[in-house]
mmCIF file of C-alpha atoms and ligand atoms in Angstrom:
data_model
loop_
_atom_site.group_PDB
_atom_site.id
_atom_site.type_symbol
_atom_site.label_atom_id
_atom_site.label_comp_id
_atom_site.label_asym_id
_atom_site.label_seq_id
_atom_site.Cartn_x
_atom_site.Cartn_y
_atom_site.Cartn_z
ATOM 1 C CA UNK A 346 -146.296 84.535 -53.704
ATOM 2 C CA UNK A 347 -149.926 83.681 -52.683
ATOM 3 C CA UNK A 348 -152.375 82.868 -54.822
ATOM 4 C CA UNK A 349 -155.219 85.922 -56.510
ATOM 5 C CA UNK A 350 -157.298 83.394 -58.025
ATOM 6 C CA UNK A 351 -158.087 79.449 -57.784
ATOM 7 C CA UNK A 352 -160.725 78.305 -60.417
ATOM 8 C CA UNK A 353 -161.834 74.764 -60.098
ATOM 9 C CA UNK A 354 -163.545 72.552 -62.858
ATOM 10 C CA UNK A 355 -164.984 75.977 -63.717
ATOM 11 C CA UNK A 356 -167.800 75.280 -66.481
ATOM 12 C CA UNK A 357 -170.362 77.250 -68.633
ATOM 13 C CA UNK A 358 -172.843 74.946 -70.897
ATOM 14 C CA UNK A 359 -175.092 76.637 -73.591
ATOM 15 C CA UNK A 360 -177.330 73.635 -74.245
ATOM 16 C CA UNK A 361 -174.986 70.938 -75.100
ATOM 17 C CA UNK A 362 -172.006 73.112 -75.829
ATOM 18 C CA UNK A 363 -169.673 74.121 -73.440
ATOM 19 C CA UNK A 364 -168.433 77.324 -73.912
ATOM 20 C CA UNK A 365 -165.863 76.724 -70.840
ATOM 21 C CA UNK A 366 -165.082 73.029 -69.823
ATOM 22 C CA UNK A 367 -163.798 71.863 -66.374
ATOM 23 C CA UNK A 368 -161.149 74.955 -66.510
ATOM 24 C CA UNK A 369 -158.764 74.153 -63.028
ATOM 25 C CA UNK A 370 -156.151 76.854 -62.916
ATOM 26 C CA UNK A 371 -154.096 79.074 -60.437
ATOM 27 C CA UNK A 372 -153.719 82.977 -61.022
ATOM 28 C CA UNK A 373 -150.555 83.851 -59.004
ATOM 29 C CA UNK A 374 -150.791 87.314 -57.114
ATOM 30 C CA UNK A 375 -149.482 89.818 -59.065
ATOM 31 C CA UNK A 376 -149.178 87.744 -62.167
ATOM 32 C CA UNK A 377 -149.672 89.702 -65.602
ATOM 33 C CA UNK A 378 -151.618 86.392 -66.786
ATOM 34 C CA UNK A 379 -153.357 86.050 -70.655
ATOM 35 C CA UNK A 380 -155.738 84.189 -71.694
ATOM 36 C CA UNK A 381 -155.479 83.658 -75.590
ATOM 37 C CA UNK A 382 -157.105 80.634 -77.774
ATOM 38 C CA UNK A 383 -158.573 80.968 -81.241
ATOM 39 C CA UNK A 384 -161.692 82.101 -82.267
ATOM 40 C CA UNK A 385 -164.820 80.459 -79.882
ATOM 41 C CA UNK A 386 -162.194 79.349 -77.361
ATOM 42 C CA UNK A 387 -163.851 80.208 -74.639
ATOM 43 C CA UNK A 388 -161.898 83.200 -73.451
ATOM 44 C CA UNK A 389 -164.795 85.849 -73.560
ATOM 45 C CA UNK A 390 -167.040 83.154 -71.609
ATOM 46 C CA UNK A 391 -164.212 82.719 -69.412
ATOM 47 C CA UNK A 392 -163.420 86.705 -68.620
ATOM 48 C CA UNK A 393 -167.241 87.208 -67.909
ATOM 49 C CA UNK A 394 -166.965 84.110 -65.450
ATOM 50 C CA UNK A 395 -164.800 85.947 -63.788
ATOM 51 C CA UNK A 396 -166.085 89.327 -63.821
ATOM 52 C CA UNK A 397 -169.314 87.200 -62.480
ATOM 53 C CA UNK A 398 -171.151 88.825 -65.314
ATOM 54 C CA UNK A 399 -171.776 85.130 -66.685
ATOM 55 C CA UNK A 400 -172.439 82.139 -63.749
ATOM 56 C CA UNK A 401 -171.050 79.016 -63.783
ATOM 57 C CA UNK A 402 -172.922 75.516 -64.710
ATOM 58 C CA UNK A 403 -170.141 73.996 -62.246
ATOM 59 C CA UNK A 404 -167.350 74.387 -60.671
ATOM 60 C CA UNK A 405 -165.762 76.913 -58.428
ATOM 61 C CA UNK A 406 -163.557 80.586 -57.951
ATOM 62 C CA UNK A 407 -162.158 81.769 -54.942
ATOM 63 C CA UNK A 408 -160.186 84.773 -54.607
ATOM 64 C CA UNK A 409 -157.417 85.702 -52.277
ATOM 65 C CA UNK A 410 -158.540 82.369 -50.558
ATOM 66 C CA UNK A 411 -163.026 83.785 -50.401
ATOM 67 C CA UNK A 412 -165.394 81.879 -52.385
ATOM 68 C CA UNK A 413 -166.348 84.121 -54.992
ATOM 69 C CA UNK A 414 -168.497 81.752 -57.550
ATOM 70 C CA UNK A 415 -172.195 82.824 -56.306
ATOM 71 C CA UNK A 416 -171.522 86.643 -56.380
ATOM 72 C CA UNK A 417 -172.557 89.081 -58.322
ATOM 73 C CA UNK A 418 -171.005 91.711 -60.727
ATOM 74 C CA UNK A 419 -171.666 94.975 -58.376
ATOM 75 C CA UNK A 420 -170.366 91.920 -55.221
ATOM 76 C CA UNK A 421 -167.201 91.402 -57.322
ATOM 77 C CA UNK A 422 -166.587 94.980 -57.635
ATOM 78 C CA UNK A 423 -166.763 96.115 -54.287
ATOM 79 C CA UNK A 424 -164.045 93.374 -53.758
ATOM 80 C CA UNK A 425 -161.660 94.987 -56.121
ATOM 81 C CA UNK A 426 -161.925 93.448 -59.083
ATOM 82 C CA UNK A 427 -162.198 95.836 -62.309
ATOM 83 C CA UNK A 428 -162.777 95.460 -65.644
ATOM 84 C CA UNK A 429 -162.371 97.107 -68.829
ATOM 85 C CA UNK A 430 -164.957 96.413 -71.910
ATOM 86 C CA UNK A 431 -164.080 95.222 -75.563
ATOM 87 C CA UNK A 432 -166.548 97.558 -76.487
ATOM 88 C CA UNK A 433 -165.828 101.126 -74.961
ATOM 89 C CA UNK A 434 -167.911 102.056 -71.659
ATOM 90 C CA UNK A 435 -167.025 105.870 -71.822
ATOM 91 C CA UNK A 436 -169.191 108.382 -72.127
ATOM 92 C CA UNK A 437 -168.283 110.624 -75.007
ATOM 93 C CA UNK A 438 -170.406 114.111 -74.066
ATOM 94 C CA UNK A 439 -168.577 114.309 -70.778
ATOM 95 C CA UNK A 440 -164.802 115.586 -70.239
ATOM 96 C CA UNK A 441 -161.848 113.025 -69.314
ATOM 97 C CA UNK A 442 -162.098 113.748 -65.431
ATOM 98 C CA UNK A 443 -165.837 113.788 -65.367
ATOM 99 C CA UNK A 444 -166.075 109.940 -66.453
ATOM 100 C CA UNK A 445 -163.144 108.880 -63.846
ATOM 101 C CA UNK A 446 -165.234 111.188 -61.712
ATOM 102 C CA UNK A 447 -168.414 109.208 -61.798
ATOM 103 C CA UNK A 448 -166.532 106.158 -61.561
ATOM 104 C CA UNK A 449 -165.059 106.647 -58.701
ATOM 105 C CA UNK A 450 -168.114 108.240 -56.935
ATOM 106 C CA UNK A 451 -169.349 104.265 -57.836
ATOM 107 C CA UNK A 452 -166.650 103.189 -55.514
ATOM 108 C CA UNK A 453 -166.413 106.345 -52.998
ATOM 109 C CA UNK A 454 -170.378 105.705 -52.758
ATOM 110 C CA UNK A 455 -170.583 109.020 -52.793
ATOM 111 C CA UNK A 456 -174.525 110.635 -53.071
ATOM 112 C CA UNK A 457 -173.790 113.062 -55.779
ATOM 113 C CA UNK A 458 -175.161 114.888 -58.862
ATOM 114 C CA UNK A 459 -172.378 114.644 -61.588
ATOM 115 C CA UNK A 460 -173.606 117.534 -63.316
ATOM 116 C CA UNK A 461 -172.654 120.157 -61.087
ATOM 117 C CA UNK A 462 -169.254 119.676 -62.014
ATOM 118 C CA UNK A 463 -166.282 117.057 -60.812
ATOM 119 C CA UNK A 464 -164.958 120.108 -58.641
ATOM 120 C CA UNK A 465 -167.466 120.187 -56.181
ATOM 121 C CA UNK A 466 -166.406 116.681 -54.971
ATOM 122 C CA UNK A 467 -162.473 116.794 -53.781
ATOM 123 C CA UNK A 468 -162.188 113.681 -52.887
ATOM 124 C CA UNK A 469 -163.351 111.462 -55.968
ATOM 125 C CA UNK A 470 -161.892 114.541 -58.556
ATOM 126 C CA UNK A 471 -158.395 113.542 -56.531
ATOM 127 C CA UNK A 472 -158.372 110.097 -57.225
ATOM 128 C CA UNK A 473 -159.585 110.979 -60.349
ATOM 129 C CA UNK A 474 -156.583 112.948 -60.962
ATOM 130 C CA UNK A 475 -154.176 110.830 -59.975
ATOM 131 C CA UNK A 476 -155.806 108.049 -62.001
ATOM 132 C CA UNK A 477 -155.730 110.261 -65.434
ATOM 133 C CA UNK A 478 -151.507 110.578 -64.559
ATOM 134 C CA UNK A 479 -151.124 107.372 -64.065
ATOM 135 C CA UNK A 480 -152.245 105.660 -67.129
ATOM 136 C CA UNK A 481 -150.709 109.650 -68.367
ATOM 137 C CA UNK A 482 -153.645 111.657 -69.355
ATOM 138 C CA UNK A 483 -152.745 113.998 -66.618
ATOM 139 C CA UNK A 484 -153.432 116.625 -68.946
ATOM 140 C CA UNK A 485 -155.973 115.980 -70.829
ATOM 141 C CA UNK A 486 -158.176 115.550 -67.953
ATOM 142 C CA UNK A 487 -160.686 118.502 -68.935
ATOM 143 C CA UNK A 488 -161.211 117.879 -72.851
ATOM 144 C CA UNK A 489 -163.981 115.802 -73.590
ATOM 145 C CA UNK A 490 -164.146 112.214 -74.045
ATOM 146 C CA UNK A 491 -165.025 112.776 -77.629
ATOM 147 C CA UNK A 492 -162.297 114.591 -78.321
ATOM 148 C CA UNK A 493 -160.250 111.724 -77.578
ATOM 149 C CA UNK A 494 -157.950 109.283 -80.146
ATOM 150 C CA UNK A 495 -158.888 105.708 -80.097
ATOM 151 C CA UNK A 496 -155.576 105.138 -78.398
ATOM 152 C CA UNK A 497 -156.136 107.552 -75.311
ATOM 153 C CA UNK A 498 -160.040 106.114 -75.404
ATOM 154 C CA UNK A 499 -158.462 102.729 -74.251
ATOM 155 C CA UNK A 500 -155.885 104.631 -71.907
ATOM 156 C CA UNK A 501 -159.506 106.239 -70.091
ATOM 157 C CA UNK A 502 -161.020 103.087 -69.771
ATOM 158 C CA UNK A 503 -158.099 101.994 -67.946
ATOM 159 C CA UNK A 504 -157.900 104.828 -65.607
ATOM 160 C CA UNK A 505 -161.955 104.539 -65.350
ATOM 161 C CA UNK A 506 -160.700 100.781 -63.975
ATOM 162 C CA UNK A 507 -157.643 102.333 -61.565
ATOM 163 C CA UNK A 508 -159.953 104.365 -59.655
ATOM 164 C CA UNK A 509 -161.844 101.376 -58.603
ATOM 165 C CA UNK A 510 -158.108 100.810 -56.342
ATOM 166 C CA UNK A 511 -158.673 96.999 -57.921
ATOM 167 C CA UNK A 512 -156.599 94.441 -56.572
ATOM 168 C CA UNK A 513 -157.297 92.016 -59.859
ATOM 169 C CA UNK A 514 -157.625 93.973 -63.281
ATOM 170 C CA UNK A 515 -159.271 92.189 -65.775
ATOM 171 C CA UNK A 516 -158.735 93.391 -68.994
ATOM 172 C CA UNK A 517 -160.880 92.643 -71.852
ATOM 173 C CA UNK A 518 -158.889 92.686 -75.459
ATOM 174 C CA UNK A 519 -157.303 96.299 -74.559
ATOM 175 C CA UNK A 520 -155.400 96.612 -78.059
ATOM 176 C CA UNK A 521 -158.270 95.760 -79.798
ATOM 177 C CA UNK A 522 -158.286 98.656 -83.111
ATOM 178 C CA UNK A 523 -154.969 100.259 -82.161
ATOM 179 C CA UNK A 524 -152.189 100.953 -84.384
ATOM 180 C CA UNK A 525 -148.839 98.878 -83.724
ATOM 181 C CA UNK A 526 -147.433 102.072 -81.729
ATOM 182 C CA UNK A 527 -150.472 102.818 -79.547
ATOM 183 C CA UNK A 528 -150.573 98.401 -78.629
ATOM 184 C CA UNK A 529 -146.556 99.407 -78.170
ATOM 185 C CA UNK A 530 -147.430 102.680 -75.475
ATOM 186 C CA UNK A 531 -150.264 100.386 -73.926
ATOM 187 C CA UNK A 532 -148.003 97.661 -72.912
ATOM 188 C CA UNK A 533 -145.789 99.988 -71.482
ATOM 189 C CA UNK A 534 -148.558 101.533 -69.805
ATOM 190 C CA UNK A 535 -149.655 98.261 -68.342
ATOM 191 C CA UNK A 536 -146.322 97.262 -67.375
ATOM 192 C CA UNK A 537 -145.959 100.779 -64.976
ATOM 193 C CA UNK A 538 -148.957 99.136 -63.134
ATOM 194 C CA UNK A 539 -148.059 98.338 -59.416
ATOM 195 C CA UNK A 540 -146.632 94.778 -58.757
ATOM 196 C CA UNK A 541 -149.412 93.606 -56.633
ATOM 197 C CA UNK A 542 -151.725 94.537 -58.953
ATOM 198 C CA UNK A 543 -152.738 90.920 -60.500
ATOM 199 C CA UNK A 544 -154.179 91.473 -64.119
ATOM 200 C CA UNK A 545 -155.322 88.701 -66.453
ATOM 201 C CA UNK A 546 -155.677 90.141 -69.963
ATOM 202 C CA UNK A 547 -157.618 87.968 -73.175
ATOM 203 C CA UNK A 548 -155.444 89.447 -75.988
ATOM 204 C CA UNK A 549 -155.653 88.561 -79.305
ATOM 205 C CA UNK A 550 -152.620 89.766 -80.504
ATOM 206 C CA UNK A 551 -149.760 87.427 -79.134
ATOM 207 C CA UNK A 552 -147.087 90.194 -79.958
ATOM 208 C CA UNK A 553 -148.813 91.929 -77.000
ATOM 209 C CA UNK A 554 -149.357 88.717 -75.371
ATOM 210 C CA UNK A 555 -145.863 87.865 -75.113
ATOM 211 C CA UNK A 556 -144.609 91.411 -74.498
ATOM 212 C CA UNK A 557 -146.247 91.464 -71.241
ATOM 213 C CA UNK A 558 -147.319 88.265 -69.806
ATOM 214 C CA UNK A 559 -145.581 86.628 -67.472
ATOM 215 C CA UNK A 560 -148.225 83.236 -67.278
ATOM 216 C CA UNK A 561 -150.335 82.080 -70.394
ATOM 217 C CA UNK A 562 -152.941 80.495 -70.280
ATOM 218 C CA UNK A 563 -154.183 78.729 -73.843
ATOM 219 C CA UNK A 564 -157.732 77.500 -74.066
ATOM 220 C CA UNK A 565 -158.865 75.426 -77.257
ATOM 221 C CA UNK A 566 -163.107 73.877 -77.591
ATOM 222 C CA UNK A 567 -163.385 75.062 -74.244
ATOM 223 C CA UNK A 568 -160.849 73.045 -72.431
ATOM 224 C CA UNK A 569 -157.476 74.363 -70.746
ATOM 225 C CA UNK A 570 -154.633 73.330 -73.599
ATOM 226 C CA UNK A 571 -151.881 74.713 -71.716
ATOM 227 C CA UNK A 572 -150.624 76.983 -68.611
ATOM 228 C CA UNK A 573 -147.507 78.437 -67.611
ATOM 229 C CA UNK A 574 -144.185 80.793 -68.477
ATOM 230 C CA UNK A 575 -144.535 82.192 -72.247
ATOM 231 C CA UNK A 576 -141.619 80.203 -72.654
ATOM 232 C CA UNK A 577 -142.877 76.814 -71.145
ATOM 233 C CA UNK A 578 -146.353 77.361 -72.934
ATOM 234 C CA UNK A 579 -144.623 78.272 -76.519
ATOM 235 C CA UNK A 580 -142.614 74.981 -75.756
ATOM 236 C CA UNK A 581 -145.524 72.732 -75.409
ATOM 237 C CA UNK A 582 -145.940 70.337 -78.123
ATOM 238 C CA UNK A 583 -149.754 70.794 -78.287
ATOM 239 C CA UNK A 584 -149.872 74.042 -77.895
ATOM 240 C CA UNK A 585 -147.442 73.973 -81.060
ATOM 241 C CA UNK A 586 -149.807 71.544 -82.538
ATOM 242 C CA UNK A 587 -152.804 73.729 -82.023
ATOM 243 C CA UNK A 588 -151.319 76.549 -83.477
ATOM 244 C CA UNK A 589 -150.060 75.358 -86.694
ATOM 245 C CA UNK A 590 -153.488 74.101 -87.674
ATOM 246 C CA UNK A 591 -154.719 77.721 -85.973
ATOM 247 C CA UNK A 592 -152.080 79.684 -88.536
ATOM 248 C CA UNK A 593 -153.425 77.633 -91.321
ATOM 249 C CA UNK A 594 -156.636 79.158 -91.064
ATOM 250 C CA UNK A 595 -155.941 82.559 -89.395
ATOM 251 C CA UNK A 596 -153.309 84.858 -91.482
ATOM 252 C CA UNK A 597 -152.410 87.201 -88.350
ATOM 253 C CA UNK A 598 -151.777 84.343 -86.215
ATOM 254 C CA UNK A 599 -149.336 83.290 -89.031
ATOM 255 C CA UNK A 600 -147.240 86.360 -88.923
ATOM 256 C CA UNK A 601 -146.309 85.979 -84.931
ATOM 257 C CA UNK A 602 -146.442 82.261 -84.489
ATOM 258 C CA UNK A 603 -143.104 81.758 -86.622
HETATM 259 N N1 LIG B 2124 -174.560 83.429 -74.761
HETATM 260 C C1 LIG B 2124 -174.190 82.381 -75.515
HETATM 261 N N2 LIG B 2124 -175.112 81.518 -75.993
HETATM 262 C C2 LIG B 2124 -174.756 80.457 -76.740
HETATM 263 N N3 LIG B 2124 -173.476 80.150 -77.074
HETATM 264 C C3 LIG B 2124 -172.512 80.978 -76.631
HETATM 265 C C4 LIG B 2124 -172.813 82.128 -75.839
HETATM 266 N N4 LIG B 2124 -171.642 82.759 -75.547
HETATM 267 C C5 LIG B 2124 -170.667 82.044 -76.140
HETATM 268 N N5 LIG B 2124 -171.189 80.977 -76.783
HETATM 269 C C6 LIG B 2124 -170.428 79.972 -77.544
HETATM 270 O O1 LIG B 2124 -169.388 79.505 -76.694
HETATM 271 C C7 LIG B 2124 -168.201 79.291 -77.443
HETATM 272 C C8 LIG B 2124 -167.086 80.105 -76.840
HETATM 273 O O2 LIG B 2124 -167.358 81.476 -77.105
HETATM 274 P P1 LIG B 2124 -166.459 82.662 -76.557
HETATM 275 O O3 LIG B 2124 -167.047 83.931 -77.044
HETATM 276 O O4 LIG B 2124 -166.255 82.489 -75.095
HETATM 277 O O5 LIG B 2124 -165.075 82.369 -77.304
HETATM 278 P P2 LIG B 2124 -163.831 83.333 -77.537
HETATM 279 O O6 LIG B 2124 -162.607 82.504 -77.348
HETATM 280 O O7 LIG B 2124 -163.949 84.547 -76.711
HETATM 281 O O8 LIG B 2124 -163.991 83.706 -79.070
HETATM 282 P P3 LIG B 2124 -163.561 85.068 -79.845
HETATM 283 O O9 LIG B 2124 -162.076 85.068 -79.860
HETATM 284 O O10 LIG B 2124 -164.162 84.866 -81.198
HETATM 285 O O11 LIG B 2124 -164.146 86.225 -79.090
HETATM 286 C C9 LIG B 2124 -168.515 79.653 -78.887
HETATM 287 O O12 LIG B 2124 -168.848 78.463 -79.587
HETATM 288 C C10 LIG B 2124 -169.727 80.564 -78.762
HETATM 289 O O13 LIG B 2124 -170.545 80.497 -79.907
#
């Protein structure tokens, strides 16, 4: 399998701190890889290196083999790489299909005035469509976005990232305020994604973490702790270290570290 991603000595300083420290690490194609840490890690600093909404102090990405590290956000996009937002990027007056709609026309470059209605442009309301079924809102695709649960909110901003046809998903703390049952559906849901479809997720909740991931990726001040399996990371003794002084001060970490 090639490789989606090679980041090299990859490094963000604020002042003397830095956020992300000499990270070197391979993203296999088609890899469902997470990125998890405690708190100030380095794993938001990290996901916005790679979206390229953040630049690097030093060091260097490439993707699929192309030097990525100078390019912009709108650059990174237009080479397939998507993102959904921690905080949600929908927007609530509109109906289901008319947000996929306008993100797709973003893609499609299509010249067009979104008010006049998704049905006046076939092309972006069919990948639309077929977005909406597969992360299954098929049929909720004309209610509005407001209307939504918090659950099926999440399940939009994934289908808002589908459309983009990414070939690395980045996904940005997806189960972030769901219930146990809508995290549960969402894994699933990520799981139907096609295998070539390379997604790194940061995920704080390692139940999710280790229901889907098949590389992990720990960061701790910064630094890379540990990479590889779940099984060889939850083997390695400081990883193990880390956590048990992690659980000590974090009670939800506590209940799936045992
Ligand atoms: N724009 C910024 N300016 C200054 N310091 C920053 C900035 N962004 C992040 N940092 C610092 O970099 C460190 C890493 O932060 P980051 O948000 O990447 O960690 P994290 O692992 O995502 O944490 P959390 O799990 O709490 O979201 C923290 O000490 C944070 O305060």
């Amino acid at each position: 399998m090639s490789d989606a991603l090679q980041i090299e000595g990859l490094t963000r300083a604020y002042g003397a701190l830095r956020a992300v420290d000499e990270v070197t690490l391979t993203v296999r194609a088609g890899a469902r890889h997470a990125l998890i840490g405690p708190n100030g890690a380095g794993k938001s600093t990290m996901f916005k290196l790679l979206s390229g909404e953040v630049r690097p102090t030093a060091g260097r990405i490439r993707y699929f083999g192309t030097d990525i590290t100078r390019l912009s956000q709108p650059r990174r996009a237009r080479m397939r790489i998507s993102q959904t937002y921690q905080h949600s990027s929908v927007f609530m007056p509109l109906t289901v299909l008319e947000n996929v709609a306008l993100a797709a026309q973003r893609v499609q470059n299509i010249g067009t005035v979104w008010w006049r209605g998704a049905d006046r442009y076939p092309d972006r309301t069919a990948a639309a469509l077929e977005s909406l079924a597969a992360v299954g809102l098929g049929d909720r695709a004309g209610a509005l976005a407001s209307s939504l649960s918090h659950g099926e909110r999440r399940q939009l901003e994934l289908a808002l990232a589908l459309v983009c046809r990414p070939r690395l998903l980045l996904l940005d703390e997806p189960t972030a305020g769901m219930s146990a049952t809508e995290s549960a559906a969402f894994v699933d849901l990520v799981r139907t994604l096609p295998d070539d479809l390379t997604v790194i997720v940061v995920e704080h909740d390692l139940d999710v973490v280790f229901s889907l991931a098949t590389d992990i990726s720990v960061l701790h001040h910064g630094q890379l702790l540990a990479t590889g399996t779940p099984e060889q990371v939850s083997a390695d003794p400081g990883v193990q270290e880390a956590y048990l002084s992690w659980t000590v001060a974090d009670d939800d970490d506590l209940e799936v570290s045992s």
